[in-house]
GROMACS .gro file of C-alpha atoms in nm:
model
  203
    1MET     CA    1   0.066   1.487  -4.236
    2PHE     CA    2  -0.258   1.681  -4.238
    3ALA     CA    3  -0.445   1.382  -4.381
    4ARG     CA    4  -0.362   1.181  -4.073
    5THR     CA    5  -0.471   1.455  -3.830
    6PRO     CA    6  -0.846   1.368  -3.828
    7LEU     CA    7  -0.763   1.001  -3.759
    8ALA     CA    8  -0.536   1.099  -3.473
    9MET     CA    9  -0.812   1.318  -3.331
   10VAL     CA   10  -1.061   1.032  -3.351
   11LEU     CA   11  -0.823   0.794  -3.176
   12PHE     CA   12  -0.752   1.053  -2.908
   13ALA     CA   13  -1.126   1.105  -2.854
   14LEU     CA   14  -1.177   0.730  -2.816
   15LEU     CA   15  -0.894   0.720  -2.563
   16LEU     CA   16  -1.052   1.000  -2.361
   17ALA     CA   17  -1.390   0.827  -2.376
   18GLY     CA   18  -1.236   0.527  -2.203
   19CYS     CA   19  -1.098   0.739  -1.917
   20THR     CA   20  -1.386   0.762  -1.675
   21THR     CA   21  -1.385   0.958  -1.353
   22PRO     CA   22  -1.332   0.724  -1.055
   23THR     CA   23  -1.637   0.658  -0.842
   24THR     CA   24  -1.619   0.642  -0.463
   25ASP     CA   25  -1.959   0.472  -0.438
   26PRO     CA   26  -1.884   0.106  -0.356
   27ARG     CA   27  -2.227   0.005  -0.487
   28ARG     CA   28  -2.109   0.093  -0.838
   29LEU     CA   29  -1.812  -0.143  -0.812
   30PRO     CA   30  -1.820  -0.518  -0.877
   31ALA     CA   31  -1.773  -0.768  -0.598
   32GLY     CA   32  -1.494  -1.021  -0.610
   33SER     CA   33  -1.125  -1.072  -0.558
   34TRP     CA   34  -0.871  -0.804  -0.640
   35ALA     CA   35  -0.493  -0.835  -0.676
   36LEU     CA   36  -0.234  -0.565  -0.639
   37ASP     CA   37  -0.116  -0.391  -0.954
   38THR     CA   38   0.250  -0.402  -0.852
   39GLY     CA   39   0.346  -0.151  -1.119
   40HIS     CA   40   0.131   0.108  -0.944
   41ALA     CA   41   0.211   0.051  -0.578
   42SER     CA   42   0.469   0.178  -0.331
   43VAL     CA   43   0.565   0.144   0.035
   44ILE     CA   44   0.747   0.433   0.200
   45TRP     CA   45   0.871   0.437   0.561
   46ARG     CA   46   1.007   0.719   0.776
   47VAL     CA   47   1.187   0.729   1.110
   48ARG     CA   48   1.340   1.015   1.309
   49HIS     CA   49   1.718   1.057   1.281
   50PHE     CA   50   1.882   1.227   1.583
   51GLY     CA   51   1.554   1.413   1.623
   52LEU     CA   52   1.659   1.634   1.333
   53SER     CA   53   1.479   1.489   1.031
   54TRP     CA   54   1.260   1.208   0.907
   55TYR     CA   55   1.493   0.957   0.742
   56THR     CA   56   1.301   0.807   0.450
   57GLY     CA   57   1.326   0.474   0.272
   58ARG     CA   58   1.103   0.230   0.091
   59PHE     CA   59   1.033  -0.135   0.025
   60ASP     CA   60   1.050  -0.237  -0.339
   61GLY     CA   61   0.870  -0.570  -0.300
   62LEU     CA   62   0.497  -0.569  -0.220
   63GLU     CA   63   0.212  -0.812  -0.280
   64ALA     CA   64  -0.148  -0.767  -0.169
   65SER     CA   65  -0.494  -0.914  -0.219
   66LEU     CA   66  -0.837  -0.771  -0.147
   67ASP     CA   67  -1.176  -0.944  -0.122
   68PHE     CA   68  -1.454  -0.692  -0.152
   69ASP     CA   69  -1.834  -0.701  -0.157
   70PRO     CA   70  -1.997  -0.363  -0.235
   71ALA     CA   71  -2.306  -0.472  -0.043
   72ASP     CA   72  -2.099  -0.505   0.274
   73PRO     CA   73  -1.774  -0.300   0.265
   74ARG     CA   74  -1.710  -0.378   0.632
   75ALA     CA   75  -1.660  -0.743   0.541
   76ALA     CA   76  -1.369  -0.664   0.310
   77GLN     CA   77  -1.053  -0.864   0.373
   78LEU     CA   78  -0.704  -0.734   0.301
   79THR     CA   79  -0.369  -0.910   0.308
   80ALA     CA   80  -0.044  -0.725   0.232
   81ILE     CA   81   0.298  -0.891   0.214
   82ILE     CA   82   0.624  -0.694   0.204
   83ASP     CA   83   0.958  -0.847   0.110
   84ALA     CA   84   1.184  -0.762   0.405
   85ASN     CA   85   1.491  -0.810   0.185
   86ALA     CA   86   1.364  -0.542  -0.054
   87ILE     CA   87   1.430  -0.253   0.184
   88SER     CA   88   1.576   0.040  -0.009
   89THR     CA   89   1.745   0.361   0.106
   90GLY     CA   90   1.961   0.437  -0.196
   91ASP     CA   91   2.265   0.286  -0.023
   92ALA     CA   92   2.299  -0.083  -0.114
   93GLY     CA   93   2.542  -0.160   0.168
   94PHE     CA   94   2.320   0.001   0.429
   95ASP     CA   95   2.018  -0.179   0.282
   96ARG     CA   96   2.189  -0.512   0.346
   97ASP     CA   97   2.269  -0.409   0.703
   98LEU     CA   98   1.909  -0.310   0.768
   99ALA     CA   99   1.771  -0.630   0.612
  100SER     CA  100   2.003  -0.864   0.800
  101GLY     CA  101   2.078  -0.679   1.124
  102TRP     CA  102   1.752  -0.495   1.190
  103LEU     CA  103   1.479  -0.697   1.018
  104HIS     CA  104   1.657  -1.037   1.031
  105ALA     CA  105   1.518  -1.101   0.685
  106ASP     CA  106   1.710  -1.426   0.649
  107GLN     CA  107   1.492  -1.574   0.924
  108HIS     CA  108   1.180  -1.362   0.871
  109PRO     CA  109   1.169  -1.272   0.500
  110GLN     CA  110   0.814  -1.140   0.498
  111ILE     CA  111   0.633  -0.856   0.671
  112ILE     CA  112   0.263  -0.941   0.667
  113PHE     CA  113  -0.050  -0.744   0.754
  114THR     CA  114  -0.380  -0.932   0.763
  115SER     CA  115  -0.702  -0.746   0.832
  116GLU     CA  116  -0.957  -0.885   1.076
  117ARG     CA  117  -1.212  -0.605   1.088
  118ILE     CA  118  -1.293  -0.298   0.877
  119GLU     CA  119  -1.436   0.018   1.031
  120LEU     CA  120  -1.591   0.278   0.800
  121ILE     CA  121  -1.540   0.644   0.896
  122ASP     CA  122  -1.704   0.809   0.596
  123ALA     CA  123  -1.748   0.747   0.223
  124THR     CA  124  -1.375   0.753   0.151
  125HIS     CA  125  -1.202   0.678   0.482
  126GLY     CA  126  -1.181   0.375   0.704
  127ARG     CA  127  -0.964   0.169   0.937
  128ALA     CA  128  -0.841  -0.186   0.899
  129PHE     CA  129  -0.777  -0.360   1.229
  130GLY     CA  130  -0.561  -0.667   1.208
  131GLN     CA  131  -0.234  -0.844   1.280
  132LEU     CA  132   0.111  -0.728   1.172
  133VAL     CA  133   0.389  -0.986   1.153
  134LEU     CA  134   0.736  -0.830   1.159
  135ASN     CA  135   1.072  -0.971   1.264
  136GLY     CA  136   0.904  -1.286   1.388
  137ARG     CA  137   0.658  -1.105   1.616
  138THR     CA  138   0.282  -1.072   1.568
  139ILE     CA  139   0.112  -0.766   1.715
  140ASP     CA  140  -0.225  -0.592   1.673
  141ALA     CA  141  -0.205  -0.305   1.426
  142VAL     CA  142  -0.432  -0.046   1.268
  143MET     CA  143  -0.413   0.080   0.911
  144GLU     CA  144  -0.574   0.415   0.828
  145ILE     CA  145  -0.715   0.389   0.475
  146GLU     CA  146  -0.829   0.643   0.218
  147PHE     CA  147  -1.035   0.515  -0.074
  148TYR     CA  148  -0.953   0.709  -0.391
  149GLY     CA  149  -1.222   0.540  -0.597
  150GLY     CA  150  -1.259   0.285  -0.873
  151ASN     CA  151  -1.311   0.275  -1.248
  152TYR     CA  152  -1.237   0.068  -1.555
  153ASN     CA  153  -0.867   0.050  -1.636
  154MET     CA  154  -0.870   0.044  -2.015
  155LEU     CA  155  -0.499  -0.034  -2.036
  156ALA     CA  156  -0.531  -0.345  -1.820
  157GLY     CA  157  -0.877  -0.432  -1.949
  158ARG     CA  158  -1.006  -0.470  -1.595
  159ASP     CA  159  -1.187  -0.283  -1.321
  160SER     CA  160  -0.949  -0.111  -1.081
  161VAL     CA  161  -0.960   0.054  -0.740
  162GLY     CA  162  -0.707   0.275  -0.563
  163PHE     CA  163  -0.618   0.331  -0.198
  164GLY     CA  164  -0.374   0.518   0.021
  165ALA     CA  165  -0.292   0.380   0.365
  166ASP     CA  166  -0.094   0.485   0.670
  167MET     CA  167   0.030   0.290   0.969
  168VAL     CA  168   0.237   0.392   1.269
  169ILE     CA  169   0.427   0.130   1.468
  170ASP     CA  170   0.680   0.125   1.750
  171ARG     CA  171   0.994  -0.053   1.630
  172THR     CA  172   1.078  -0.166   1.983
  173ASP     CA  173   0.756  -0.371   1.991
  174PHE     CA  174   0.907  -0.578   1.711
  175ALA     CA  175   1.269  -0.571   1.837
  176VAL     CA  176   1.379  -0.384   1.526
  177GLY     CA  177   1.719  -0.224   1.591
  178SER     CA  178   1.900  -0.163   1.918
  179LEU     CA  179   2.008   0.199   1.885
  180PRO     CA  180   1.859   0.438   2.142
  181ALA     CA  181   1.566   0.662   2.050
  182SER     CA  182   1.793   0.967   2.068
  183ILE     CA  183   1.966   0.836   1.755
  184VAL     CA  184   1.689   0.646   1.576
  185GLY     CA  185   1.333   0.721   1.681
  186THR     CA  186   1.109   0.440   1.795
  187GLU     CA  187   0.812   0.552   1.585
  188ILE     CA  188   0.806   0.426   1.228
  189ARG     CA  189   0.557   0.583   0.988
  190ILE     CA  190   0.456   0.371   0.690
  191HIS     CA  191   0.266   0.499   0.386
  192ILE     CA  192   0.128   0.278   0.110
  193GLU     CA  193  -0.012   0.373  -0.230
  194ALA     CA  194  -0.186   0.088  -0.410
  195GLU     CA  195  -0.402   0.011  -0.710
  196PHE     CA  196  -0.585  -0.322  -0.733
  197LEU     CA  197  -0.713  -0.501  -1.043
  198ARG     CA  198  -1.023  -0.721  -1.033
  199GLN     CA  199  -0.944  -1.086  -1.091
  200GLY     CA  200  -1.139  -1.329  -1.306
  201ALA     CA  201  -1.274  -1.269  -1.655
  202PRO     CA  202  -1.217  -0.908  -1.767
  203SER     CA  203  -1.526  -0.689  -1.774
   0.00000   0.00000   0.00000
């Protein structure tokens, strides 16, 4: 047992050496195409219920791609696709009602956000202006983004970057649900956590 302890310590030290602190300087990150690490991503939504609480659910199906050039962060392009059928509240029957009756997922199976312009606020915050497609309607939308940083993901063998994002929409703009606002609020708050992995040959 004790003979193996030094080896374990060496392996642990090597593991720690590979865990670098994320950088928020885009100039230290490689340019290229990035794909969502679906195992480290989530979409949470909240809506007011009888004005008493924020009813919370999620979407369990998310895809996203990011094209990024550190020399020109404003030119970054983001596309996020949510599976409308993957809505999840913890109640399978209610999930089916929401997917079919509210989101009409049989006709419009995808919720899509495509960025058209990126506005930088500071080193770690920005806004993505673009188009949101939901329930068959396309409307201008804004995503508030926080950049957590990037580093080398030793487990995936690739460079990685992480973001948090928030969006607020009015469900009536997209004809989602018919219940009055006194029962279900019109404002839907969406929060996304996402890690992206650089595509192409591993670094």
